Short mmCIF file of C-alpha atoms and ligand atoms in Angstrom, two decimals:
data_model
loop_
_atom_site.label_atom_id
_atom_site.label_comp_id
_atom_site.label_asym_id
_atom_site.label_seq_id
_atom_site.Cartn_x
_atom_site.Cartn_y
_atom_site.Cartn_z
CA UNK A 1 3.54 10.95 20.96
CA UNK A 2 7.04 9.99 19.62
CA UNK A 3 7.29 8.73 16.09
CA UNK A 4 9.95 6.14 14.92
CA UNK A 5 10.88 4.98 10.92
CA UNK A 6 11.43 2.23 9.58
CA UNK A 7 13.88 1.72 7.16
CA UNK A 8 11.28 0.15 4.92
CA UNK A 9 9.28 3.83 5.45
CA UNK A 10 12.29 6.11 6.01
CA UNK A 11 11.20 8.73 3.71
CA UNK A 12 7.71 8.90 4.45
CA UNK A 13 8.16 8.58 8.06
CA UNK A 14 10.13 11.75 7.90
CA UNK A 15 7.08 13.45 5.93
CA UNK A 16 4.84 12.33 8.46
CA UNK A 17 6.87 13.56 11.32
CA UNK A 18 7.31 16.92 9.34
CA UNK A 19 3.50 17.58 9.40
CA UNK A 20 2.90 17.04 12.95
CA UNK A 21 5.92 19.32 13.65
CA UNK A 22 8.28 16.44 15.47
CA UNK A 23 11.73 14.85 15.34
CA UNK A 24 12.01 11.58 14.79
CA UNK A 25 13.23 9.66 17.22
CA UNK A 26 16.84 8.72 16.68
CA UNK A 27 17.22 4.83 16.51
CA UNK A 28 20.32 2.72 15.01
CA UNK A 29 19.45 0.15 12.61
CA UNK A 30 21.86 -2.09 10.65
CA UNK A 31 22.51 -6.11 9.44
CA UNK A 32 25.27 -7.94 10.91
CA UNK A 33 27.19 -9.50 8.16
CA UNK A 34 25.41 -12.59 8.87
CA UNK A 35 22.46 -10.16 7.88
CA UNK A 36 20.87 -10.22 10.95
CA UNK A 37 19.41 -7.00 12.01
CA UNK A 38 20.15 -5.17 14.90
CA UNK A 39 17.72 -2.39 16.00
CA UNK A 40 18.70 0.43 19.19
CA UNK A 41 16.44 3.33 20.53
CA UNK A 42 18.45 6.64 20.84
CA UNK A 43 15.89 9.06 21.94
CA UNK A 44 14.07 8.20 24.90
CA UNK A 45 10.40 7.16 25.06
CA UNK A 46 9.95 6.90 28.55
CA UNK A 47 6.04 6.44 28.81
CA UNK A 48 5.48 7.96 25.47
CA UNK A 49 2.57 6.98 22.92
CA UNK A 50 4.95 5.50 20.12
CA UNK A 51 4.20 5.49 16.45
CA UNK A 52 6.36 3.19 14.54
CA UNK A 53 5.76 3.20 10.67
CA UNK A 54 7.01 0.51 9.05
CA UNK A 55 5.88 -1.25 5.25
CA UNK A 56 6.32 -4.96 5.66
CA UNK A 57 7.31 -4.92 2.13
CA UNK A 58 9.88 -8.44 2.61
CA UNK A 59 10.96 -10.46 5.58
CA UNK A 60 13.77 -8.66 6.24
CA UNK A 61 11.52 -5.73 7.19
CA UNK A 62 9.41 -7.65 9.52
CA UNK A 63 11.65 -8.71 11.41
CA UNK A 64 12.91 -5.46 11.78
CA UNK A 65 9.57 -4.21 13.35
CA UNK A 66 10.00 -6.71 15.63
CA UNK A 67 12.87 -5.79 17.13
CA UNK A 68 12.03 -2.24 16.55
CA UNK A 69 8.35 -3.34 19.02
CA UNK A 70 10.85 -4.96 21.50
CA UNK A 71 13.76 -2.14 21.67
CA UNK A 72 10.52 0.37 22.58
CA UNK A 73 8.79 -2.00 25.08
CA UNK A 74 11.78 -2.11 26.85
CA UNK A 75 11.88 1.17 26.94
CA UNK A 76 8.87 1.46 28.91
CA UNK A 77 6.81 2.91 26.16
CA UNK A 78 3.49 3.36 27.34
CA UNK A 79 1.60 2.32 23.94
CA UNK A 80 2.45 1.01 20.54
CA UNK A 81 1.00 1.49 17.62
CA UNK A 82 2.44 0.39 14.42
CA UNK A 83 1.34 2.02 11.40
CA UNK A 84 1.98 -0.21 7.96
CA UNK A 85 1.56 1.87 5.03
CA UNK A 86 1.68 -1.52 2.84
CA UNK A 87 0.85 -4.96 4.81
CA UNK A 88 2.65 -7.27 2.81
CA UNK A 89 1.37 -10.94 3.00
CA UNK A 90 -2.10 -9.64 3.15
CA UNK A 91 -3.23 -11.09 -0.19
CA UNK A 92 -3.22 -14.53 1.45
CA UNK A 93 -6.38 -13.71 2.95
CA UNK A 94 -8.17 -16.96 3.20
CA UNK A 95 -7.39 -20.93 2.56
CA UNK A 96 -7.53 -21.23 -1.36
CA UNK A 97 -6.78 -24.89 -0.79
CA UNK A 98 -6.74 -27.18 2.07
CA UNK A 99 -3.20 -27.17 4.01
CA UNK A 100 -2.36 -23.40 3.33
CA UNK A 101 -1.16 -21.22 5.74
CA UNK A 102 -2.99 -18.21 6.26
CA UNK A 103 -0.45 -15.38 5.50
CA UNK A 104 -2.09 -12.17 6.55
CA UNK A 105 -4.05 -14.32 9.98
CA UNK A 106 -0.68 -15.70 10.81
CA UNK A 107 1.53 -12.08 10.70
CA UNK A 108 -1.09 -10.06 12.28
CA UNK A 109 -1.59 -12.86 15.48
CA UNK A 110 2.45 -11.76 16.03
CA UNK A 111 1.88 -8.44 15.85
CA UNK A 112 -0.65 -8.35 18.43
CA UNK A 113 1.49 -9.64 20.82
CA UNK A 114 3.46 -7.01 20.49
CA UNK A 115 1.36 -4.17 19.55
CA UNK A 116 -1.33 -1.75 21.30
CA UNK A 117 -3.23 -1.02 17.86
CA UNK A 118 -2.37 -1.13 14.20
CA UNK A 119 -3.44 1.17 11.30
CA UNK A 120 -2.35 0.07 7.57
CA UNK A 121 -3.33 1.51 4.31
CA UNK A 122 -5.81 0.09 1.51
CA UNK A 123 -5.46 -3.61 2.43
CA UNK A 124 -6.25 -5.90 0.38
CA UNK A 125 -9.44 -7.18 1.81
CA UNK A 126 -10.80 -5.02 4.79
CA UNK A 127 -11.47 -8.10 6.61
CA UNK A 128 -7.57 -9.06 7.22
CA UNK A 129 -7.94 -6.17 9.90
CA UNK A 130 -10.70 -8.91 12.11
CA UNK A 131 -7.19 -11.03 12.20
CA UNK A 132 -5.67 -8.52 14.78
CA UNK A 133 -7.11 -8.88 18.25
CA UNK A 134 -5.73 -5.27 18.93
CA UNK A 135 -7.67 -2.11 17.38
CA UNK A 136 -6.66 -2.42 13.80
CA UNK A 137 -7.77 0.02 11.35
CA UNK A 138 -7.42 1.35 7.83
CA UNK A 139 -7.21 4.66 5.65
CA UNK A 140 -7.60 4.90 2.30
CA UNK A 141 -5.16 6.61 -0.24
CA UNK A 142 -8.07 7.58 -2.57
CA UNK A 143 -8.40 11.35 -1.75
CA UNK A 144 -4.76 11.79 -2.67
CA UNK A 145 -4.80 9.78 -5.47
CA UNK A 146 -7.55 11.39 -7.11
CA UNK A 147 -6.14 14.63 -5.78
CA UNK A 148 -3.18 13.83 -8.71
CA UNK A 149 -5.34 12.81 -10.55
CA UNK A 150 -7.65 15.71 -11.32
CA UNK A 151 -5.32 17.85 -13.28
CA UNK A 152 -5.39 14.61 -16.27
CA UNK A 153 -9.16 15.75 -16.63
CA UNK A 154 -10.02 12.39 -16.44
CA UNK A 155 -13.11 11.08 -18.36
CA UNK A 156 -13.52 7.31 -17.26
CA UNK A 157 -12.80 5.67 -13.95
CA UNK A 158 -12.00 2.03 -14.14
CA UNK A 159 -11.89 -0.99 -11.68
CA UNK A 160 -9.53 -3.75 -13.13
CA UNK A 161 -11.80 -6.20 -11.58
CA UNK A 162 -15.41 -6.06 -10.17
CA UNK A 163 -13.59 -6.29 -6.62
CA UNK A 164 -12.14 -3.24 -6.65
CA UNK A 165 -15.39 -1.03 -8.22
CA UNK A 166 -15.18 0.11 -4.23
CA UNK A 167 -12.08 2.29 -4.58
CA UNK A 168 -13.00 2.90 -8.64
CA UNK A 169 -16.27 4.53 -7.34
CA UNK A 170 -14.90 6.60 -4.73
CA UNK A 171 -12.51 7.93 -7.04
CA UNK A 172 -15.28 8.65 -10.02
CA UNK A 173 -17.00 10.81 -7.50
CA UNK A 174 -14.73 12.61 -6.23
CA UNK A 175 -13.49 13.62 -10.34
CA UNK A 176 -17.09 14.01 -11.19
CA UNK A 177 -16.65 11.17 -14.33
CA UNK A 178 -18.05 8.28 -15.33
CA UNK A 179 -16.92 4.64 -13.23
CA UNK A 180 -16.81 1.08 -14.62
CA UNK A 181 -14.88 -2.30 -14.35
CA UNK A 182 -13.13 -4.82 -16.33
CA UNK A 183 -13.69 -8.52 -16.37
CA UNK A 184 -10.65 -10.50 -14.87
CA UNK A 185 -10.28 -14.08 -14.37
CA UNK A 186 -7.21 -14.97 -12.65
CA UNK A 187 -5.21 -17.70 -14.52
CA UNK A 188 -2.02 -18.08 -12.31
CA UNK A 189 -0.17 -15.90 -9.59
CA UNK A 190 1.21 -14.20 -12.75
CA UNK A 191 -1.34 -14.28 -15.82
CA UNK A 192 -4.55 -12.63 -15.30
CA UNK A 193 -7.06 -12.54 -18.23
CA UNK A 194 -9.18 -9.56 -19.18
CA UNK A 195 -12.06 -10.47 -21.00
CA UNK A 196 -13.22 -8.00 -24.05
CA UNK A 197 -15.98 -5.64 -22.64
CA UNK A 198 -18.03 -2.88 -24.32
CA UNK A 199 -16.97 0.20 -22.08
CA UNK A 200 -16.92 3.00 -24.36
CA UNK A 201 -13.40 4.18 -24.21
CA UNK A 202 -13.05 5.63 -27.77
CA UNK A 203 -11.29 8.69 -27.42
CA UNK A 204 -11.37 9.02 -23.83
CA UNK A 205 -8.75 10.04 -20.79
CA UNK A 206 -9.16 6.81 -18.30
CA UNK A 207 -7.15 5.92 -15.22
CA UNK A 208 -7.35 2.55 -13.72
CA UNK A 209 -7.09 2.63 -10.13
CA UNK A 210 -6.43 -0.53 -8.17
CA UNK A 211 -5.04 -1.78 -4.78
CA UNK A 212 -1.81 -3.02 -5.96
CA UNK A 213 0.65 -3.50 -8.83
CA UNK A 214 2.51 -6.49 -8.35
CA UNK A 215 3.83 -8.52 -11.63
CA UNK A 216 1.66 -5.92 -12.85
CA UNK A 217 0.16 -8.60 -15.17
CA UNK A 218 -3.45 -7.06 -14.24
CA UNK A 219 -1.99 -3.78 -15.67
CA UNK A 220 -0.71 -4.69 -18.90
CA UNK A 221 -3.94 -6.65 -19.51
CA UNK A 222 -6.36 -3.86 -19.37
CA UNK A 223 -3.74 -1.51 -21.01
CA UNK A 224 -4.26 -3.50 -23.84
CA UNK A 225 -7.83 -3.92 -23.89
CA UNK A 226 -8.48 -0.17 -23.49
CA UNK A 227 -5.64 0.29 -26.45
CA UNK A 228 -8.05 -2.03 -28.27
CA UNK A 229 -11.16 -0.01 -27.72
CA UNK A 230 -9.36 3.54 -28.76
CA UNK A 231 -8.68 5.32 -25.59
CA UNK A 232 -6.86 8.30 -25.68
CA UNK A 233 -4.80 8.47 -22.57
CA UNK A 234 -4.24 6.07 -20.10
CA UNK A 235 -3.20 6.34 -16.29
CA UNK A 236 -2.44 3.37 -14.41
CA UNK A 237 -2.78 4.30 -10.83
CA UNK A 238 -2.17 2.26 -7.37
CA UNK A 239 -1.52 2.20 -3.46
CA UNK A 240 1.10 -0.05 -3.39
CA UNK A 241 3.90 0.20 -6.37
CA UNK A 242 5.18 -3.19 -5.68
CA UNK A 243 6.35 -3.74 -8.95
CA UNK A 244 7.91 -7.10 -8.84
CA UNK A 245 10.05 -9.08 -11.12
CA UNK A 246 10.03 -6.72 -14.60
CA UNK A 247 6.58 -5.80 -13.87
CA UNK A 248 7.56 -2.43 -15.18
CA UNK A 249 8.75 -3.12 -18.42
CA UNK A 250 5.84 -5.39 -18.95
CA UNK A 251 3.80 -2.25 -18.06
CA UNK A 252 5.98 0.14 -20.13
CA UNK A 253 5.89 -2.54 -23.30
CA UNK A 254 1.81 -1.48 -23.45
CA UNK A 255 2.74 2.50 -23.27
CA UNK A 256 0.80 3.71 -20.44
CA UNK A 257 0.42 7.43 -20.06
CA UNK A 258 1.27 7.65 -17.05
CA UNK A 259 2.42 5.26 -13.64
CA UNK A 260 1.41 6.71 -10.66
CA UNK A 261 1.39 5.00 -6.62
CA UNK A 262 1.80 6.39 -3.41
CA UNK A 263 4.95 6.31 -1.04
CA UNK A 264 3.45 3.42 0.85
CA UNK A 265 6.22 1.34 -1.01
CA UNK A 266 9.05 4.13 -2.23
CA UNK A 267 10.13 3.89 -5.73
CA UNK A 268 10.69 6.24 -8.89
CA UNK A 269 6.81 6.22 -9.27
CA UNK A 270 5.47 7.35 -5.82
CA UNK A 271 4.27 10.16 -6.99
CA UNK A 272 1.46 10.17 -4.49
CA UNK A 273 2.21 11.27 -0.69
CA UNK A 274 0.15 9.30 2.06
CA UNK A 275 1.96 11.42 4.38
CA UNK A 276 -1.26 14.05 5.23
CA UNK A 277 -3.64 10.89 5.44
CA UNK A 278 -1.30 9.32 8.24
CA UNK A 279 -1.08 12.64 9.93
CA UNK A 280 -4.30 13.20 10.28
CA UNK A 281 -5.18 9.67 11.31
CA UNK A 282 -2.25 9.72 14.36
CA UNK A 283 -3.70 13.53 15.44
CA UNK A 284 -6.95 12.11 16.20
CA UNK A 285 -5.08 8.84 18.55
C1 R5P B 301 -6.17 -8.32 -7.13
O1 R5P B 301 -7.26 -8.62 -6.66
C2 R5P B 301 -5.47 -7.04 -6.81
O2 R5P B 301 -6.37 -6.01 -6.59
C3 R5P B 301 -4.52 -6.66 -7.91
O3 R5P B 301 -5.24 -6.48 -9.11
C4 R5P B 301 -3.48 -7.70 -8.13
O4 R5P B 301 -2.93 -8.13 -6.92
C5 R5P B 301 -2.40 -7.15 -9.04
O5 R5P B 301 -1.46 -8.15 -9.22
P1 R5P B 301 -0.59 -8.22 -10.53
O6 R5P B 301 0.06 -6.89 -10.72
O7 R5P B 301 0.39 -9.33 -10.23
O8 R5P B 301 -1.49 -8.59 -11.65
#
């Protein structure tokens, strides 16, 4: 098994390739002025198994997988699998309205073509991975999450939406607290409203766990509420640190206790490693 980063995933390819005791393989990478990408294999990977781990985090970085999928093919690679910590485009998951394209449908259809299999990390709907017609699979960041997470001695596990009580659960258990959810309608692509619930927060440590910060209008919505109902400390906590836009002085406006994601998308928050969950998913391929 060879395994190849991204530049997207740099950092956490590196990690990944630390715990199963292997080099990367050494690959060129760069943008023509023009900004077109250009993408060479170094190493060889003659008949290899080869891992390429890659976030699709903007356009730019999917085409790079491309190319990085076509320099390996042609080097006779025996199988591909691409590992995408964060699928971007998955939260088009379904037509909303008639005419849409079907983000997450139309970028996994390419990938096929190129790939052997595909494993990704907390999508946003587990059915996106039924749009691959190679073996597609997921992991889930909660262990490590709530691995952080249990030196905050947390009291109250919450869901920012009913949707995502999955995760919220998984996490409750495994800190031994009590689990609930907020109610969130969904105004626009940026305002989300959280509706005033009776959850018992006075004076309690809660973290919010969710899939995703993006505008991180979700956030800063049930910051507030719990604010409103007296809690004492609260962690916002997510996969994917998108954090688009000002999303995180919107989130830092409602003081937070804490921002915590994972490395799935690097930035100053990733304070979470998915680097142990990917290794042990690629031992077992
Ligand atoms: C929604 O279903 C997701 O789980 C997230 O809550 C949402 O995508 C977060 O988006 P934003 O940060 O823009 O509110």
């Amino acid at each position: 098994m060879k395994l190849i980063g991204g530049t997207a995933s740099l950092g956490l390819a590196t990690n990944v390739a630390k715990h199963m005791k292997k080099n990367l393989v050494k690959t060129e990478i760069k943008r023509f002025s023009d900004r077109e990408c250009y993408v060479r294999i170094i190493d060889s990977v003659d008949e290899d198994h080869v891992i390429i781990i890659q976030s699709t985090i903007s356009d730019a970085h999917i085409i790079e997988l491309f190319l990085l999928m076509d320099a390996v093919r042609r080097e006779q690679a025996k199988k591909i699998t691409c590992v995408i910590p964060y699928y971007g485009y998955a939260r088009q998951d379904k037509q909303f309205q008639k005419g849409e394209a079907i983000s997450s449908a139309a970028l996994a259809a390419l990938i096929s073509t190129n790939a052997d299999a595909v494993v990704t990390i907390d999508p946003h709907k587990e059915h996106i991975l039924d749009y691959f017609s190679i073996p597609a699979e997921s992991i889930s960041a909660i262990m490590p999450l709530s691995s952080y997470l249990q030196k905050k001695e947390i009291d109250l596990v919450l869901a920012p939406d009913a949707g995502a009580m999955n995760r919220a659960k998984q996490a409750a258990s495994y800190l031994n607290c009590e689990v609930d959810y907020l109610e969130k309608k969904r105004i626009d692509s940026s305002t989300v409203q959280i509706t005033p619930k009776n959850l018992d927060a006075t004076n309690k440590t809660v973290a919010i766990i969710d899939d995703i910060i993006a505008t991180g209008g979700t956030m800063a919505r049930s910051i507030e509420e719990l604010h409103r109902q007296g809690a004492k400390e609260i962690y916002i906590t997510c996969t994917h640190g998108l954090f688009a836009g000002n999303a995180i002085e919107k989130l830092q406006n409602t003081r937070p206790t804490e921002i915590i994601a994972t490395d799935t998308i690097d930035s100053e928050y990733s304070k979470v490693s998915t680097d142990q969950i990917i290794s042990n998913k690629l031992q077992k391929k």
